[in-house]
Amino acid sequence: MGIKSKPEYRELEFDGNATRHVLLAAGPGGDALLRVLDQAARLGRDADAARGPLDVLYLPSAEADLSMRLRSHALGVDAVVAPDRRGLESALRRVLTKAVMGTRLYVAGNEAFVWACVNVAREAGIDDDEVQRERCGSLARPVQCVHCKTTDPAVTTNIYVCPGCGLHVFVRDHFSRRLGVYQSVCVDAEAPGEVPAIEEVYP
Amino acid sequence: MSEQATVAAPRVKPVETFRGDFTYSNSPEAIRRFPFPFHRDDYMYSVNIEPHDGTPPGSAYAPAFDIDEHYLSEMAERRTVLEEDPKRCQVLPYMMEAQWDTLELMMTSLAADYPEHFSLTRDGDTWTWENRLLDIRDTFTFKDADTLPLEPFEYITRQVQGDFTLHGQRNDMLYMDGGMVTCQADWSLDFDLGMNFYEWHGPVPRAHEMGVFERALKYLLTLKVGSPVRRLNWTMTVNPRMDTSPENYDKWGIDRATITPDNVGELAHLRVELQSLWRLPRSNAILFSIRCYLISMEELATVPKWARRFHRVLRDLPEDLADYKGFIGFRPTVLDYLARHDDGAATSPGGAPD
Ligand code: HEM
């Protein structure tokens, strides 16, 4: 548990009440999608009709590429494998131009990926609460420096040197869903040069 | 205090500064009307909300939006901040109705409370607004944004002291949907924009666990048009610096290391926010007004009751609150100063001077 603005994540779970399913993952998040597909398959043939359309959009990463396993899953869905995050986001926009009522989104990946997807969905009129989120792979945080507003997409340490302004900034738990970033603040403003030990806390 | 005050009732000083040479100070009258926030000798978070009902007459609490001797200085400071950082004023697109609600509430309130300084003439949708303090006279069409030089929210909040935020209400929740935030106590509008009530209060210690925010939100959700409420919040700031934003913390944070026994009376300030909350009639949004008052320890000590009481409050304030509010480092120096003004005598109830 952290502060109220710090997002929480949980294991994705197939939602039998939804009329349409959009599954999104990056890298190791593909495992979470395979789990959801297994759950859908277990509902059996009778459920097929009721289940409604199911889309899978996947972005392989250096950490993991599960494209083959997603494509060959017994459920026989036609997984879209995107070349980069841009491609995945535009594929998601296309999928969401069809009716969104009753649509359930499932997102799995690192935090930067999860919130990029949530924000595309929000633009399409899907509420954050209708998106299931599971964090997979690296704990690296997307962080925005509050001073110069430069975002570093993957910070693994408690303190880092902002690539924008060069200040030593501390990573807070305060998180903006709109921007999809944590906030970082100058760590030695009150005692210039006194920078505490830098530790890898988000490996 | 200047003798060539530009206008009467309330007397407004020529521009003083909240940065650089820090020429800001309070006149004896401004000190006496300072909204001292402590009603007893100790302090803890609570749901301290009361009607904002025009009482007590003559006090800083009485006007809908308090205009005081620092008006010109604060408006000049706001212009400077916005020039450096336009994102201090942002309103999400679906809040246009709330922008006009805000403009109407502020114009009608200021014209009623301060007829010498402000007037509003309405002929159907054709409105003429006059702000004699800033030498503004504009005729525009209500609800036609093209007839104003700026969007309505920014236009009017550049003419009223205090920070302001706008909150849409959806599914029993309030959201940070806009604001004009240039004199804040260390929080970022740009970062908090779009958050819900619990999220933007995320960094506050204790109050979540105490149930303060849950009860406060419940109360606000039922706020009625025409029945505004208010509360006080406080912290300490080094120098009379209005813009203690996180954006500029890398520049002002160092001030906290400059307090010494010799300068503490002059440099350490009690910072009080008189916050009022208004339900807006057309949009059903809530306008939150955060009016900031600064008083140096030296000025505070001219009211014996306040120095005694603030000494006790500050001394007994739990560490986590002092840390969150940002003065844990220089608290001992302030306490030494205030101790000299605390003879142990009993203090009278309420915040007003004896
Ligand atoms: C829509 C109305 C309100 C807005 C926009 C608002 C906004 C804020 C913000 C931005 C902060 C700073 C958080 C940070 O550290 O980043 C804050 C602090 C706080 N708020 Fe609110 N607030 C509102 C209403 C209330 C109400 C009704 C209460 C009543 C109990 C309350 C109690 C507090 C407290 C206790 C703090 C900590 C202040 C300190 O210790 O200095 N707020 N608020």
XYZ file of C-alpha atoms and ligand atoms in Angstrom:
600
model
C 0.000 0.000 0.000
C 1.229 3.456 -0.811
C -0.401 6.854 -0.924
C -3.811 7.239 -2.518
C -2.509 8.483 -5.853
C -0.135 5.535 -6.297
C -1.799 3.063 -8.664
C -2.555 -0.487 -7.674
C -2.318 -3.504 -9.936
C -3.760 -6.970 -9.769
C -3.807 -10.175 -11.793
C -5.936 -9.952 -14.904
C -9.056 -12.055 -14.745
C -11.454 -12.908 -17.568
C -14.735 -11.066 -17.034
C -17.628 -13.241 -18.185
C -20.069 -10.334 -17.912
C -18.388 -8.211 -20.557
C -19.741 -8.373 -24.108
C -16.443 -7.551 -25.733
C -12.828 -8.065 -24.667
C -9.707 -6.179 -25.675
C -6.459 -7.715 -24.404
C -3.259 -5.672 -24.503
C 0.249 -6.544 -23.417
C 3.896 -5.692 -23.831
C 6.799 -8.131 -23.374
C 6.362 -10.390 -20.337
C 2.764 -9.129 -20.026
C 1.976 -11.688 -22.734
C 1.925 -14.348 -20.009
C -0.922 -12.567 -18.284
C -2.877 -12.565 -21.568
C -2.274 -16.282 -22.044
C -3.783 -16.784 -18.602
C -6.865 -14.740 -19.533
C -7.221 -16.689 -22.778
C -7.028 -19.952 -20.812
C -9.794 -18.718 -18.530
C -11.925 -17.772 -21.546
C -11.277 -21.183 -23.133
C -12.317 -22.942 -19.929
C -15.753 -21.349 -20.194
C -16.197 -23.750 -23.111
C -17.980 -23.813 -26.399
C -21.422 -22.751 -25.143
C -19.933 -19.562 -23.916
C -18.379 -18.723 -27.295
C -21.406 -16.983 -28.679
C -22.191 -15.101 -25.501
C -18.573 -14.130 -24.974
C -18.540 -11.675 -27.848
C -15.572 -10.483 -29.848
C -12.106 -10.767 -28.364
C -9.114 -8.786 -29.617
C -5.504 -9.377 -28.677
C -2.906 -6.668 -29.295
C 0.673 -7.465 -28.401
C 3.965 -5.609 -28.360
C 7.058 -7.839 -28.061
C 9.947 -6.385 -26.064
C 13.602 -7.110 -25.396
C 12.501 -8.777 -22.148
C 10.135 -11.255 -23.779
C 8.426 -12.112 -27.070
C 5.340 -14.278 -26.631
C 3.848 -13.591 -30.085
C 3.997 -17.208 -31.208
C 2.297 -18.558 -28.117
C -0.445 -15.945 -28.289
C -1.049 -16.671 -31.980
C -1.177 -20.405 -31.467
C -3.438 -20.318 -28.419
C -6.229 -22.887 -28.578
C -8.858 -20.180 -28.497
C -7.751 -19.303 -32.020
C -7.770 -15.546 -31.730
C -6.085 -13.483 -34.366
C -3.459 -11.672 -32.291
C -2.158 -8.413 -33.702
C 1.563 -8.055 -33.104
C 2.629 -4.419 -33.257
C 6.129 -3.310 -34.283
C 6.306 -0.518 -31.666
C 4.163 1.257 -29.069
C 2.884 3.795 -31.574
C 1.659 0.942 -33.763
C -0.025 -0.728 -30.842
C -1.713 2.486 -29.795
C -3.132 3.122 -33.247
C -4.322 -0.489 -33.461
C -6.042 0.058 -30.116
C -7.678 3.250 -31.391
C -8.986 1.346 -34.403
C -10.411 -1.421 -32.230
C -12.093 1.130 -29.964
C -13.832 2.971 -32.784
C -16.352 0.103 -32.685
C -18.943 0.384 -29.908
C -17.363 0.549 -26.451
C -20.465 -0.271 -24.360
C -19.790 -3.412 -22.368
C -16.171 -3.525 -23.501
C -13.630 -4.817 -20.998
C -9.983 -3.861 -21.391
C -7.151 -5.969 -19.974
C -3.673 -4.441 -19.929
C -0.417 -6.083 -18.841
C 3.087 -4.689 -19.036
C 5.367 -2.211 -17.328
C 3.832 0.952 -15.865
C 4.678 3.209 -18.806
C 2.919 0.783 -21.164
C -0.103 0.274 -18.917
C -0.838 3.989 -18.575
C -0.226 4.759 -22.237
C -2.976 2.224 -23.028
C -5.290 3.527 -20.307
C -4.967 7.023 -21.743
C -5.805 5.905 -25.280
C -8.841 4.101 -23.885
C -9.885 7.179 -21.913
C -9.821 9.277 -25.079
C -12.179 6.699 -26.591
C -14.579 7.167 -23.665
C -13.601 4.172 -21.536
C -13.388 4.924 -17.834
C -10.156 3.981 -15.985
C -12.190 1.696 -13.754
C -13.216 -0.423 -16.737
C -9.601 -1.287 -17.439
C -7.968 -4.193 -15.630
C -4.276 -3.524 -15.052
C -1.478 -5.951 -14.244
C 2.113 -4.879 -13.892
C 4.598 -7.317 -15.436
C 8.330 -7.276 -15.952
C 10.486 -4.426 -14.769
C 9.352 -2.218 -11.864
C 10.922 0.769 -13.646
C 8.816 3.891 -13.217
C 7.889 6.504 -15.785
C 8.816 9.744 -13.994
C 8.355 13.419 -14.794
C 10.662 16.041 -13.306
C 8.422 18.678 -11.714
C 10.940 21.416 -12.495
C 11.555 21.055 -16.245
C 8.719 18.543 -16.982
C 11.041 16.132 -18.783
C 9.798 12.553 -18.580
C 12.180 9.639 -18.142
C 10.208 6.516 -19.180
C 12.095 4.002 -17.038
C 13.664 5.068 -13.751
C 14.920 2.239 -11.554
C 16.519 4.245 -8.728
C 15.208 6.345 -5.816
C 17.176 9.345 -7.098
C 18.326 10.080 -10.663
C 19.847 12.902 -12.662
C 17.090 14.493 -14.735
C 18.069 14.250 -18.413
C 16.289 17.587 -19.002
C 17.677 19.932 -16.356
C 20.507 17.947 -14.787
C 19.189 18.228 -11.225
C 19.362 15.294 -8.830
C 15.693 14.471 -8.373
C 13.927 12.146 -5.943
C 11.095 9.872 -7.168
C 7.888 10.325 -5.162
C 4.926 7.957 -4.957
C 2.610 10.751 -6.164
C 1.257 9.565 -9.537
C -0.715 11.335 -12.271
C -2.918 9.043 -14.338
C -3.526 11.809 -16.860
C 0.200 12.100 -17.571
C 0.963 8.465 -16.755
C 3.963 9.438 -14.626
C 5.296 9.653 -11.089
C 6.646 13.005 -9.920
C 10.270 13.732 -9.132
C 11.538 16.682 -7.105
C 14.980 18.195 -6.508
C 16.595 16.229 -3.676
C 19.280 18.669 -2.526
C 17.504 22.040 -2.839
C 17.879 22.778 0.879
C 21.483 21.552 1.069
C 23.063 21.827 -2.376
C 25.409 18.947 -3.158
C 24.159 16.716 -0.344
C 22.703 13.884 -2.379
C 21.685 10.781 -0.405
C 22.850 7.338 -1.538
C 21.365 6.339 -4.881
C 19.844 2.875 -4.754
C 18.125 0.665 -7.270
C 14.668 0.365 -5.747
C 12.583 -0.223 -8.900
C 14.553 -3.022 -10.636
C 3.314 51.256 4.947
C 2.911 53.741 2.153
C 1.301 57.146 2.507
C 0.368 57.472 -1.157
C -2.091 54.612 -1.160
C -3.736 54.586 -4.561
C -7.359 54.211 -3.471
C -9.587 54.185 -0.436
C -11.733 51.453 1.146
C -9.926 49.159 1.362
C -6.720 51.092 1.100
C -4.550 49.374 -1.455
C -0.783 49.740 -1.324
C 1.411 50.348 -4.356
C 3.065 47.201 -5.672
C 5.359 45.364 -3.237
C 7.355 42.257 -4.102
C 7.042 38.584 -3.132
C 10.451 37.679 -4.598
C 13.901 39.196 -5.000
C 14.039 42.079 -2.520
C 10.803 40.974 -0.769
C 9.380 44.396 0.034
C 6.035 42.901 1.180
C 4.875 43.740 4.692
C 1.602 44.102 6.601
C 0.218 47.398 7.895
C -1.040 47.417 11.508
C -4.609 47.206 10.136
C -3.696 44.215 7.981
C -2.163 42.509 11.024
C -5.319 42.994 13.083
C -7.510 41.451 10.398
C -5.110 38.541 9.753
C -7.089 35.263 9.756
C -5.192 33.656 12.626
C -6.173 29.994 12.268
C -5.842 28.623 15.794
C -8.839 28.609 18.083
C -6.997 26.783 20.818
C -3.423 26.085 21.900
C -3.052 22.894 19.881
C -3.706 21.728 16.349
C -4.626 18.545 14.560
C -6.320 17.845 11.213
C -10.109 17.799 11.404
C -13.115 18.415 9.164
C -12.965 22.119 10.010
C -15.696 23.354 7.683
C -18.138 26.160 8.538
C -20.601 28.308 6.570
C -19.001 31.147 4.602
C -21.816 33.475 5.545
C -20.462 37.015 5.687
C -19.480 36.846 9.370
C -17.864 38.317 11.401
C -18.557 41.716 9.834
C -15.433 43.718 9.006
C -13.167 40.652 9.186
C -11.194 38.989 6.395
C -13.860 36.250 6.478
C -16.788 38.542 5.695
C -16.419 39.300 1.952
C -17.126 36.565 -0.575
C -13.578 37.112 -1.909
C -11.408 39.233 0.344
C -9.622 42.143 -1.349
C -6.995 43.824 0.841
C -4.031 46.194 0.763
C -1.925 43.650 -1.151
C -4.257 43.541 -4.150
C -1.983 45.263 -6.683
C 1.090 43.357 -5.491
C -0.605 39.983 -5.767
C -2.009 40.695 -9.205
C 1.431 41.821 -10.408
C 2.997 38.679 -8.923
C 0.391 36.532 -10.699
C 1.232 38.129 -14.044
C 4.938 37.441 -13.482
C 4.331 33.788 -12.605
C 2.070 33.227 -15.619
C 4.598 34.805 -17.944
C 7.227 32.327 -16.768
C 4.881 29.343 -16.630
C 1.557 29.574 -18.517
C 0.570 26.104 -17.266
C -0.240 27.575 -13.846
C -3.619 28.303 -15.409
C -5.317 25.330 -17.069
C -8.947 24.329 -17.445
C -10.081 21.079 -19.049
C -12.188 21.590 -22.189
C -15.548 20.394 -20.824
C -15.508 23.038 -18.060
C -16.538 26.077 -20.145
C -19.867 26.401 -18.354
C -18.030 26.410 -14.983
C -15.711 29.111 -16.324
C -18.676 31.412 -16.962
C -20.199 30.489 -13.601
C -16.941 31.558 -11.947
C -16.798 34.815 -13.846
C -20.366 35.661 -12.883
C -19.901 34.758 -9.206
C -16.724 36.808 -8.914
C -17.990 39.847 -10.783
C -21.267 40.051 -8.889
C -19.558 39.405 -5.524
C -16.785 41.966 -6.012
C -19.207 44.607 -7.290
C -21.447 44.045 -4.240
C -18.631 43.918 -1.642
C -16.435 46.682 -3.106
C -18.586 49.117 -5.112
C -15.801 51.750 -4.995
C -13.458 49.476 -6.907
C -15.561 47.219 -9.098
C -18.805 47.518 -10.998
C -20.829 45.283 -13.260
C -23.563 46.550 -15.553
C -25.773 43.966 -17.209
C -28.027 44.626 -20.160
C -29.302 41.205 -21.154
C -26.203 39.288 -22.223
C -24.202 42.446 -22.755
C -22.100 42.993 -19.658
C -19.750 45.817 -18.791
C -17.121 45.102 -16.159
C -15.110 47.816 -14.547
C -12.106 47.206 -12.299
C -10.858 50.602 -11.257
C -7.897 49.213 -9.283
C -6.387 47.669 -12.420
C -7.832 50.230 -14.788
C -9.877 47.669 -16.711
C -13.162 48.370 -18.477
C -14.505 45.709 -20.831
C -17.842 45.197 -22.502
C -18.514 41.601 -23.557
C -21.265 39.131 -24.315
C -21.906 36.688 -21.489
C -21.155 33.121 -22.649
C -19.423 34.269 -25.825
C -15.728 33.641 -25.123
C -14.686 35.413 -28.309
C -15.768 38.737 -26.800
C -13.188 38.555 -23.959
C -9.416 38.943 -24.343
C -8.823 35.678 -22.399
C -10.921 32.630 -21.500
C -13.445 33.699 -18.833
C -11.795 31.822 -15.924
C -8.330 33.204 -16.601
C -9.736 36.648 -17.362
C -11.421 36.997 -13.977
C -8.925 35.127 -11.793
C -6.182 37.482 -12.971
C -8.220 40.116 -11.125
C -8.930 38.353 -7.809
C -6.482 37.584 -4.993
C -6.010 33.908 -4.181
C -5.611 30.649 -6.100
C -8.690 28.995 -7.553
C -9.506 25.472 -8.684
C -12.518 24.022 -10.528
C -14.055 20.658 -9.755
C -16.534 18.664 -11.767
C -18.661 16.236 -9.767
C -19.228 12.785 -11.293
C -20.250 9.491 -9.657
C -20.034 10.932 -6.147
C -16.484 12.149 -6.716
C -14.807 15.519 -7.276
C -12.090 15.952 -9.896
C -9.363 18.544 -10.401
C -10.661 19.922 -13.680
C -8.920 23.275 -13.780
C -7.327 26.066 -11.850
C -5.371 29.267 -11.539
C -2.564 28.353 -9.169
C 0.290 30.828 -8.713
C 0.601 31.215 -4.918
C 0.422 27.620 -3.746
C 1.923 25.823 -0.776
C 3.982 23.278 -2.692
C 1.581 21.435 -4.992
C 1.389 21.375 -8.768
C -1.796 22.019 -10.725
C -0.232 20.682 -13.910
C 0.551 17.411 -12.141
C -2.672 17.105 -10.140
C -4.977 18.041 -13.046
C -7.532 15.283 -13.643
C -7.003 13.618 -10.250
C -9.851 12.774 -7.916
C -10.263 14.154 -4.370
C -8.402 11.268 -2.717
C -5.584 11.216 -5.256
C -4.687 14.911 -5.076
C -4.709 14.621 -1.269
C -2.471 11.545 -1.562
C 0.690 13.109 -0.061
C -1.073 14.363 3.116
C -0.134 12.278 6.208
C -2.656 10.937 8.762
C -5.784 12.594 7.414
C -6.737 9.638 5.185
C -6.446 7.186 8.070
C -8.361 9.585 10.350
C -11.290 9.546 7.922
C -10.989 13.309 7.464
C -11.039 13.188 3.668
C -13.903 10.728 3.485
C -16.105 12.929 5.658
C -14.959 16.140 3.970
C -15.780 14.760 0.523
C -19.190 13.553 1.646
C -19.920 17.024 2.935
C -18.767 18.741 -0.261
C -20.814 16.482 -2.536
C -23.994 17.969 -1.053
C -22.812 21.590 -1.171
C -25.698 23.859 -2.245
C -25.739 26.868 -4.560
C -25.858 30.027 -2.443
C -24.510 28.333 0.714
C -20.728 28.466 0.398
C -18.507 27.027 3.133
C -14.972 27.778 4.305
C -12.051 26.344 6.212
C -8.536 27.392 7.177
C -5.263 25.677 6.430
C -1.769 26.793 7.394
C 1.949 26.215 7.040
C 5.156 28.231 7.348
C 7.099 29.932 4.553
C 10.524 31.537 4.598
C 10.393 35.090 3.212
C 7.045 36.500 2.094
C 7.161 34.305 -0.988
C 3.833 33.683 -2.666
C 5.082 31.272 -5.320
C 6.206 28.284 -3.269
C 5.421 25.911 -6.130
C 7.098 22.531 -6.515
C 8.080 23.710 -10.003
C 10.352 26.331 -8.434
C 11.327 24.404 -5.285
C 14.852 24.011 -6.648
C 15.095 27.815 -6.345
C 13.256 28.560 -3.066
C 14.052 25.410 -1.061
C 17.399 26.933 -0.069
C 15.539 29.699 1.808
C 14.790 27.164 4.537
C 18.494 26.940 5.290
C 18.830 30.702 5.778
C 16.885 31.072 9.045
C 19.063 32.183 11.984
C 18.224 33.477 15.481
C 18.964 36.988 14.177
C 16.676 36.975 11.161
C 13.938 34.546 12.189
C 11.485 37.263 13.250
C 11.692 38.877 9.872
C 12.104 35.840 7.592
C 9.840 33.154 9.056
C 6.197 33.637 8.081
C 2.977 31.996 9.097
C 1.119 31.212 5.882
C -2.635 30.913 6.202
C -5.050 29.829 3.517
C -8.635 30.964 3.845
C -10.340 28.406 1.647
C -13.901 28.791 0.480
C -16.027 26.397 -1.544
C -18.818 27.381 -3.886
C -21.349 25.269 -5.761
C -21.733 26.811 -9.210
C -25.302 27.149 -10.480
C -25.248 26.068 -14.164
C -22.352 23.644 -14.337
C -22.946 22.082 -10.895
C -19.150 22.239 -10.509
C -17.424 23.402 -7.321
C -15.144 26.428 -7.209
C -12.428 26.182 -4.542
C -10.810 29.452 -3.512
C -7.483 29.421 -1.670
C -6.759 32.916 -0.377
C -3.219 33.120 0.985
C -2.156 35.425 3.835
C 1.444 35.843 5.020
C 2.566 37.315 8.342
C 6.124 37.471 9.700
C 6.890 36.288 13.236
C 7.764 39.879 14.095
C 4.359 41.084 12.925
C 2.614 38.177 14.629
C 4.289 39.021 17.918
C 2.612 42.429 17.939
C -0.488 40.490 19.034
C 0.548 38.867 22.345
C -2.178 36.227 22.273
C -1.106 35.024 18.833
C 2.587 34.701 19.721
C 1.738 32.744 22.876
C -0.648 30.451 21.099
C 1.438 29.874 17.985
C 4.387 28.998 20.196
C 2.348 26.248 21.852
C 0.822 24.965 18.605
C 4.172 24.803 16.848
C 5.926 23.215 19.854
C 3.375 20.409 20.156
C 2.791 19.766 16.460
C 3.614 16.099 15.677
C 6.784 15.457 13.669
C 5.037 13.963 10.657
C 2.947 17.104 10.189
C 5.945 19.415 10.649
C 7.863 17.323 8.134
C 5.040 17.328 5.581
C 4.542 21.078 5.975
C 8.253 21.564 5.319
C 9.435 23.485 8.398
C 10.821 20.692 10.558
C 14.374 21.945 9.921
C 13.912 25.507 11.152
C 11.176 24.856 13.725
C 13.610 24.990 16.689
C 14.778 28.480 15.732
C 11.205 29.727 15.423
C 10.338 28.118 18.757
C 13.241 29.890 20.493
C 12.000 33.171 19.109
C 8.378 32.590 20.071
C 9.251 31.241 23.533
C 10.402 34.732 24.429
C 6.854 35.911 23.747
C 5.146 33.151 25.707
C 4.845 33.940 29.421
C 2.653 30.921 30.035
C -0.478 33.011 30.520
C -3.834 31.515 29.559
C -5.163 32.414 26.099
C -8.749 33.368 25.318
C -10.889 31.078 23.142
C -11.234 31.827 19.407
C -8.720 33.213 16.930
C -9.351 36.951 17.253
C -6.835 39.242 18.996
C -7.678 40.180 22.613
C -12.160 20.834 -3.651
C -11.630 21.164 -2.523
C -10.197 20.955 -2.129
C -9.062 21.058 -2.883
C -8.935 21.443 -4.342
C -7.951 20.725 -2.019
C -6.631 20.685 -2.438
C -5.565 20.341 -1.636
C -4.213 20.215 -2.086
C -3.751 20.408 -3.526
C -3.439 19.885 -1.031
C -1.922 19.634 -1.043
C -1.633 18.170 -1.188
C -0.170 17.886 -1.509
O 0.662 17.817 -0.588
O 0.165 17.733 -2.695
C -4.315 19.818 0.109
C -3.913 19.545 1.401
C -4.801 19.369 2.454
N -6.175 19.393 2.376
Fe -7.302 19.866 0.789
N -8.419 20.442 -0.776
C -9.790 20.579 -0.799
C -10.652 20.393 0.223
C -10.275 20.028 1.483
C -11.195 19.880 2.572
C -12.700 20.125 2.517
C -10.471 19.505 3.637
C -11.076 19.259 4.999
C -10.632 18.596 5.945
C -9.074 19.418 3.214
C -7.997 19.086 4.001
C -6.666 19.154 3.631
C -5.569 18.965 4.557
C -5.673 18.672 6.041
C -4.394 19.107 3.816
C -2.954 19.081 4.362
C -2.558 20.508 4.572
C -1.317 20.763 5.422
O -1.047 20.053 6.391
O -0.617 21.758 5.147
N -9.007 19.739 1.891
N -5.596 20.085 -0.287
